[in-house]
PDB file of C-alpha atoms in Angstrom:
ATOM      1  CA  MET K 172     -34.820   0.431  18.435  1.00  0.00           C
ATOM      2  CA  ASP K 173     -33.064   1.499  15.403  1.00  0.00           C
ATOM      3  CA  GLU K 174     -32.533  -1.394  12.832  1.00  0.00           C
ATOM      4  CA  TYR K 175     -29.205  -0.325  11.962  1.00  0.00           C
ATOM      5  CA  ILE K 176     -28.320  -0.985  15.662  1.00  0.00           C
ATOM      6  CA  PHE K 177     -28.950  -4.678  15.023  1.00  0.00           C
ATOM      7  CA  LYS K 178     -27.065  -4.727  11.755  1.00  0.00           C
ATOM      8  CA  GLY K 179     -23.913  -3.103  13.511  1.00  0.00           C
ATOM      9  CA  LEU K 180     -24.210  -5.556  16.317  1.00  0.00           C
ATOM     10  CA  ASP K 181     -24.032  -8.341  13.650  1.00  0.00           C
ATOM     11  CA  VAL K 182     -21.036  -6.653  11.955  1.00  0.00           C
ATOM     12  CA  PHE K 183     -19.101  -6.986  15.307  1.00  0.00           C
ATOM     13  CA  GLY K 184     -20.523 -10.457  16.076  1.00  0.00           C
ATOM     14  CA  LEU K 185     -22.143  -9.224  19.227  1.00  0.00           C
ATOM     15  CA  ILE K 186     -25.554 -10.608  20.610  1.00  0.00           C
ATOM     16  CA  GLU K 187     -28.697  -8.554  20.027  1.00  0.00           C
ATOM     17  CA  ASP K 188     -29.010  -8.029  23.893  1.00  0.00           C
ATOM     18  CA  MET K 189     -26.061  -5.603  23.581  1.00  0.00           C
ATOM     19  CA  ALA K 190     -28.921  -3.282  21.925  1.00  0.00           C
ATOM     20  CA  TYR K 191     -30.389  -3.092  25.504  1.00  0.00           C
ATOM     21  CA  ARG K 192     -27.635  -2.868  27.783  1.00  0.00           C
ATOM     22  CA  SER K 193     -24.883  -0.770  25.900  1.00  0.00           C
ATOM     23  CA  SER K 194     -24.078   2.952  26.547  1.00  0.00           C
ATOM     24  CA  PRO K 195     -25.740   5.546  24.267  1.00  0.00           C
ATOM     25  CA  GLU K 196     -22.238   6.047  22.763  1.00  0.00           C
ATOM     26  CA  ASP K 197     -21.792   2.593  21.951  1.00  0.00           C
ATOM     27  CA  LEU K 198     -25.375   2.209  20.513  1.00  0.00           C
ATOM     28  CA  GLU K 199     -24.251   5.083  18.210  1.00  0.00           C
ATOM     29  CA  VAL K 200     -21.150   3.152  16.992  1.00  0.00           C
ATOM     30  CA  TYR K 201     -23.496   0.100  16.359  1.00  0.00           C
ATOM     31  CA  ARG K 202     -25.981   2.089  14.208  1.00  0.00           C
ATOM     32  CA  LEU K 203     -23.261   3.869  12.376  1.00  0.00           C
ATOM     33  CA  THR K 204     -21.675   0.625  11.604  1.00  0.00           C
ATOM     34  CA  GLY K 205     -24.801  -0.887  10.519  1.00  0.00           C
ATOM     35  CA  LYS K 206     -25.597   1.876   8.391  1.00  0.00           C
ATOM     36  CA  ALA K 207     -22.060   1.873   6.792  1.00  0.00           C
ATOM     37  CA  LYS K 208     -22.320  -1.972   6.273  1.00  0.00           C
ATOM     38  CA  GLU K 209     -25.566  -1.370   4.192  1.00  0.00           C
ATOM     39  CA  LEU K 210     -23.756   1.443   2.105  1.00  0.00           C
ATOM     40  CA  GLU K 211     -20.860  -0.992   1.657  1.00  0.00           C
ATOM     41  CA  ASN K 212     -23.069  -3.766   0.513  1.00  0.00           C
ATOM     42  CA  GLN K 213     -24.653  -1.353  -1.887  1.00  0.00           C
ATOM     43  CA  GLY K 214     -21.150  -0.536  -3.176  1.00  0.00           C
ATOM     44  CA  ASN K 215     -21.006   3.101  -1.932  1.00  0.00           C
ATOM     45  CA  TYR K 216     -17.666   2.592  -0.364  1.00  0.00           C
ATOM     46  CA  LYS K 217     -16.616   6.151  -0.121  1.00  0.00           C
ATOM     47  CA  GLU K 218     -19.839   6.938   2.170  1.00  0.00           C
ATOM     48  CA  ALA K 219     -19.518   3.586   3.953  1.00  0.00           C
ATOM     49  CA  LYS K 220     -15.614   4.458   4.745  1.00  0.00           C
ATOM     50  CA  GLU K 221     -16.727   7.964   6.185  1.00  0.00           C
ATOM     51  CA  LEU K 222     -19.354   6.280   8.578  1.00  0.00           C
ATOM     52  CA  TYR K 223     -16.921   3.528   9.823  1.00  0.00           C
ATOM     53  CA  ILE K 224     -14.410   6.337  10.791  1.00  0.00           C
ATOM     54  CA  LYS K 225     -16.952   8.317  12.311  1.00  0.00           C
ATOM     55  CA  ALA K 226     -18.067   5.327  14.244  1.00  0.00           C
ATOM     56  CA  ASP K 227     -14.299   4.465  15.358  1.00  0.00           C
ATOM     57  CA  GLU K 228     -13.777   8.202  16.244  1.00  0.00           C
ATOM     58  CA  ILE K 229     -16.566   7.566  18.902  1.00  0.00           C
ATOM     59  CA  TYR K 230     -15.415   4.018  19.885  1.00  0.00           C
ATOM     60  CA  TYR K 231     -11.723   4.532  20.334  1.00  0.00           C
ATOM     61  CA  PRO K 232     -11.525   7.097  22.953  1.00  0.00           C
ATOM     62  CA  LEU K 233     -14.421   5.380  25.114  1.00  0.00           C
ATOM     63  CA  HIS K 234     -12.453   1.933  24.995  1.00  0.00           C
ATOM     64  CA  LYS K 235      -8.951   3.102  24.584  1.00  0.00           C
ATOM     65  CA  GLU K 236      -7.700   1.947  28.080  1.00  0.00           C
ATOM     66  CA  GLU K 237      -9.230  -1.546  27.476  1.00  0.00           C
ATOM     67  CA  MET K 238      -7.620  -1.806  24.161  1.00  0.00           C
ATOM     68  CA  GLU K 239      -4.273  -0.853  25.501  1.00  0.00           C
ATOM     69  CA  GLU K 240      -4.552  -3.527  28.379  1.00  0.00           C
ATOM     70  CA  LEU K 241      -5.295  -6.207  25.571  1.00  0.00           C
ATOM     71  CA  ALA K 242      -2.325  -5.004  23.781  1.00  0.00           C
ATOM     72  CA  ARG K 243      -0.205  -5.347  26.952  1.00  0.00           C
ATOM     73  CA  GLU K 244      -1.386  -8.717  27.388  1.00  0.00           C
ATOM     74  CA  TYR K 245      -1.401  -9.995  24.029  1.00  0.00           C
ATOM     75  CA  GLY K 246       0.831  -7.768  21.817  1.00  0.00           C
ATOM     76  CA  LYS K 247       0.458  -4.654  19.586  1.00  0.00           C
ATOM     77  CA  GLY K 248      -2.486  -4.599  17.480  1.00  0.00           C
ATOM     78  CA  ASP K 249      -6.160  -3.740  17.071  1.00  0.00           C
ATOM     79  CA  TYR K 250      -8.776  -4.990  19.333  1.00  0.00           C
ATOM     80  CA  LEU K 251     -12.282  -5.298  20.059  1.00  0.00           C
ATOM     81  CA  CYS K 252     -14.692  -3.462  17.720  1.00  0.00           C
ATOM     82  CA  HIS K 253     -11.896  -1.082  16.787  1.00  0.00           C
ATOM     83  CA  ALA K 254     -10.147  -4.068  14.979  1.00  0.00           C
ATOM     84  CA  LYS K 255     -13.413  -4.728  13.037  1.00  0.00           C
ATOM     85  CA  LEU K 256     -13.788  -1.107  12.123  1.00  0.00           C
ATOM     86  CA  LYS K 257     -10.389  -0.957  10.911  1.00  0.00           C
ATOM     87  CA  THR K 258     -10.866  -4.084   8.677  1.00  0.00           C
ATOM     88  CA  ARG K 259     -14.134  -2.543   7.195  1.00  0.00           C
ATOM     89  CA  ILE K 260     -12.259   0.566   6.528  1.00  0.00           C
ATOM     90  CA  HIS K 261      -9.484  -1.268   4.690  1.00  0.00           C
ATOM     91  CA  VAL K 262     -12.064  -3.272   2.625  1.00  0.00           C
ATOM     92  CA  CYS K 263     -13.636  -0.020   1.561  1.00  0.00           C
ATOM     93  CA  ASN K 264     -10.238   1.528   0.483  1.00  0.00           C
ATOM     94  CA  THR K 265      -9.396  -1.701  -1.214  1.00  0.00           C
ATOM     95  CA  MET K 266     -12.759  -1.799  -3.092  1.00  0.00           C
ATOM     96  CA  MET K 267     -12.643   2.143  -3.934  1.00  0.00           C
ATOM     97  CA  ASN K 268      -9.062   1.475  -5.386  1.00  0.00           C
ATOM     98  CA  SER K 269      -9.391  -2.055  -6.974  1.00  0.00           C
ATOM     99  CA  GLY K 270      -9.413  -0.616 -10.615  1.00  0.00           C
ATOM    100  CA  LYS K 271      -6.222   1.405 -10.044  1.00  0.00           C
ATOM    101  CA  ILE K 272      -4.574  -1.651  -8.159  1.00  0.00           C
ATOM    102  CA  LYS K 273      -5.551  -4.020 -11.064  1.00  0.00           C
ATOM    103  CA  GLU K 274      -3.719  -1.661 -13.504  1.00  0.00           C
ATOM    104  CA  LEU K 275      -0.625  -1.235 -11.349  1.00  0.00           C
ATOM    105  CA  GLU K 276       0.114  -4.559 -10.060  1.00  0.00           C
ATOM    106  CA  PRO K 277       0.969  -5.986 -13.328  1.00  0.00           C
ATOM    107  CA  LYS K 278       2.763  -2.900 -14.685  1.00  0.00           C
ATOM    108  CA  ALA K 279       4.990  -2.927 -11.653  1.00  0.00           C
ATOM    109  CA  LYS K 280       5.705  -6.716 -12.174  1.00  0.00           C
ATOM    110  CA  ARG K 281       6.696  -6.270 -15.673  1.00  0.00           C
ATOM    111  CA  LEU K 282       9.173  -3.335 -14.703  1.00  0.00           C
ATOM    112  CA  GLU K 283      10.815  -5.520 -11.950  1.00  0.00           C
ATOM    113  CA  GLU K 284      13.390  -6.713 -14.247  1.00  0.00           C
ATOM    114  CA  THR K 285      13.900  -4.026 -16.785  1.00  0.00           C
ATOM    115  CA  ASN K 286      13.269  -0.832 -14.486  1.00  0.00           C
ATOM    116  CA  PRO K 287      13.403  -1.899 -10.911  1.00  0.00           C
ATOM    117  CA  LYS K 288      13.525   1.537  -9.874  1.00  0.00           C
ATOM    118  CA  GLU K 289      10.383   2.482 -11.587  1.00  0.00           C
ATOM    119  CA  ALA K 290       8.825  -0.724 -10.226  1.00  0.00           C
ATOM    120  CA  ILE K 291       9.539   0.400  -6.702  1.00  0.00           C
ATOM    121  CA  LYS K 292       7.780   3.830  -7.069  1.00  0.00           C
ATOM    122  CA  ILE K 293       4.745   1.918  -8.280  1.00  0.00           C
ATOM    123  CA  TYR K 294       4.832  -0.519  -5.300  1.00  0.00           C
ATOM    124  CA  GLU K 295       4.976   2.508  -2.962  1.00  0.00           C
ATOM    125  CA  GLU K 296       2.113   4.055  -4.576  1.00  0.00           C
ATOM    126  CA  LEU K 297       0.210   0.661  -4.117  1.00  0.00           C
ATOM    127  CA  ASN K 298       1.333   0.668  -0.597  1.00  0.00           C
ATOM    128  CA  ILE K 299      -0.652   3.890  -0.221  1.00  0.00           C
ATOM    129  CA  LEU K 300      -3.738   2.775  -2.092  1.00  0.00           C
ATOM    130  CA  ASN K 301      -3.850  -0.735  -0.463  1.00  0.00           C
ATOM    131  CA  PRO K 302      -2.101  -0.128   2.883  1.00  0.00           C
ATOM    132  CA  GLY K 303      -1.171  -2.983   5.529  1.00  0.00           C
ATOM    133  CA  LEU K 304      -0.215  -5.572   2.790  1.00  0.00           C
ATOM    134  CA  LYS K 305       3.391  -7.250   3.090  1.00  0.00           C
ATOM    135  CA  LYS K 306       3.556  -8.389  -0.500  1.00  0.00           C
ATOM    136  CA  TYR K 307       4.346  -4.849  -1.810  1.00  0.00           C
ATOM    137  CA  ASN K 308       7.202  -4.347   0.515  1.00  0.00           C
ATOM    138  CA  LYS K 309       8.543  -7.986  -0.544  1.00  0.00           C
ATOM    139  CA  ARG K 310       8.371  -6.741  -4.083  1.00  0.00           C
ATOM    140  CA  ILE K 311      10.374  -3.766  -3.259  1.00  0.00           C
ATOM    141  CA  LYS K 312      13.034  -5.723  -1.613  1.00  0.00           C
ATOM    142  CA  VAL K 313      13.329  -7.812  -4.759  1.00  0.00           C
ATOM    143  CA  CYS K 314      13.291  -4.740  -6.920  1.00  0.00           C
ATOM    144  CA  LYS K 315      16.181  -3.287  -4.929  1.00  0.00           C
ATOM    145  CA  SER K 316      18.103  -6.636  -5.201  1.00  0.00           C
ATOM    146  CA  ASN K 317      17.222  -6.652  -9.024  1.00  0.00           C
ATOM    147  CA  PHE K 318      18.308  -2.979  -9.164  1.00  0.00           C
ATOM    148  CA  LYS K 319      21.704  -3.770  -8.130  1.00  0.00           C
ATOM    149  CA  LYS K 320      21.979  -6.892 -10.262  1.00  0.00           C
ATOM    150  CA  LEU K 321      20.763  -4.992 -13.513  1.00  0.00           C
ATOM    151  CA  THR K 322      23.212  -2.052 -12.835  1.00  0.00           C
ATOM    152  CA  LYS K 323      26.206  -4.390 -12.465  1.00  0.00           C
ATOM    153  CA  LYS K 324      25.265  -6.290 -15.538  1.00  0.00           C
ATOM    154  CA  LEU K 325      24.916  -3.240 -17.596  1.00  0.00           C
ATOM    155  CA  GLU K 326      27.868  -1.583 -16.310  1.00  0.00           C
ATOM    156  CA  SER K 327      29.888  -4.564 -16.944  1.00  0.00           C
ATOM    157  CA  GLU K 328      28.402  -4.806 -20.727  1.00  0.00           C
ATOM    158  CA  ALA K 329      29.064  -0.991 -21.219  1.00  0.00           C
ATOM    159  CA  LYS K 330      32.717  -1.322 -20.021  1.00  0.00           C
ATOM    160  CA  GLU K 331      33.089  -4.476 -22.475  1.00  0.00           C
ATOM    161  CA  MET K 332      31.599  -2.649 -25.288  1.00  0.00           C
ATOM    162  CA  GLU K 333      33.996   0.528 -24.910  1.00  0.00           C
ATOM    163  CA  LYS K 334      36.636  -1.597 -26.139  1.00  0.00           C
ATOM    164  CA  ILE K 335      34.549  -3.001 -29.256  1.00  0.00           C
ATOM    165  CA  ASP K 336      31.699  -0.777 -30.156  1.00  0.00           C
ATOM    166  CA  SER K 337      31.599   2.875 -28.738  1.00  0.00           C
ATOM    167  CA  ASN K 338      27.966   3.494 -30.089  1.00  0.00           C
ATOM    168  CA  LYS K 339      26.644   0.470 -28.200  1.00  0.00           C
ATOM    169  CA  ALA K 340      28.428   1.456 -25.001  1.00  0.00           C
ATOM    170  CA  ILE K 341      27.020   4.858 -25.206  1.00  0.00           C
ATOM    171  CA  GLU K 342      23.559   3.222 -25.739  1.00  0.00           C
ATOM    172  CA  ILE K 343      24.215   1.255 -22.624  1.00  0.00           C
ATOM    173  CA  TYR K 344      25.220   4.179 -20.526  1.00  0.00           C
ATOM    174  CA  ASN K 345      22.188   5.968 -21.566  1.00  0.00           C
ATOM    175  CA  ASP K 346      19.959   3.080 -20.320  1.00  0.00           C
ATOM    176  CA  LEU K 347      21.768   3.227 -17.077  1.00  0.00           C
ATOM    177  CA  ASN K 348      21.081   6.947 -16.973  1.00  0.00           C
ATOM    178  CA  LYS K 349      17.332   6.282 -17.506  1.00  0.00           C
ATOM    179  CA  ILE K 350      17.112   3.616 -14.542  1.00  0.00           C
ATOM    180  CA  ASN K 351      19.527   5.428 -12.311  1.00  0.00           C
ATOM    181  CA  PRO K 352      19.256   9.220 -13.278  1.00  0.00           C
ATOM    182  CA  GLY K 353      21.507  11.935 -11.589  1.00  0.00           C
ATOM    183  CA  LEU K 354      24.879  10.081 -11.809  1.00  0.00           C
ATOM    184  CA  LYS K 355      27.532  12.097 -13.479  1.00  0.00           C
ATOM    185  CA  LYS K 356      29.685   8.802 -14.058  1.00  0.00           C
ATOM    186  CA  TYR K 357      27.713   7.664 -16.909  1.00  0.00           C
ATOM    187  CA  ASP K 358      27.772  11.033 -18.572  1.00  0.00           C
ATOM    188  CA  LYS K 359      31.549  11.086 -18.167  1.00  0.00           C
ATOM    189  CA  ARG K 360      31.896   7.731 -20.097  1.00  0.00           C
ATOM    190  CA  ILE K 361      29.336   8.969 -22.771  1.00  0.00           C
ATOM    191  CA  GLU K 362      31.618  11.999 -23.307  1.00  0.00           C
ATOM    192  CA  MET K 363      34.681   9.822 -23.347  1.00  0.00           C
ATOM    193  CA  MET K 364      33.039   7.242 -25.915  1.00  0.00           C
ATOM    194  CA  GLU K 365      31.717  10.416 -28.034  1.00  0.00           C
ATOM    195  CA  ARG K 366      35.277  11.791 -28.088  1.00  0.00           C
ATOM    196  CA  LYS K 367      36.593   8.199 -29.291  1.00  0.00           C
ATOM    197  CA  LEU K 368      34.205   8.382 -32.078  1.00  0.00           C
ATOM    198  CA  LYS K 369      35.349  11.809 -33.410  1.00  0.00           C
TER     199      LYS K 369
END
């Protein structure tokens, strides 16, 4: 009996007896999973992920009806060995992208107040790199709220400056153009201020 089958059974939390009473397809799922787990433990996350995906491609069609039944009974979600394989794939993705994630998370956090639109782009990228986490979507909501507040605040400041300091008003409208590009209304205000300065 292939040692990887027993390692795979361990990943799924199944008893060793399953090695002797499972279908050949399920045994292949356990074998691939055992091999993948060993690669994961060695830090070979890319290869491990590929084997977990291959195992799930065998497992899912075989147990689809059973999982659909569980979903009807307990609600939408991942069940049985499919759930464990999805978790291992997620862990591999996270480990493969951990350096990039560690770099982007603080960058997005810093931009939340000063440039929420840019922070949203980074959080959307983080959602791709590290899928299934609700925290990035929560931060996106905060950024959208911050964006509205920041825009209103800057617009109000710029209007006030129009009366006392045209150069400062132009500077604020330029900032507004940076955080909210493509709006003609700021360009119109800048043109008006520039005419005032002539």
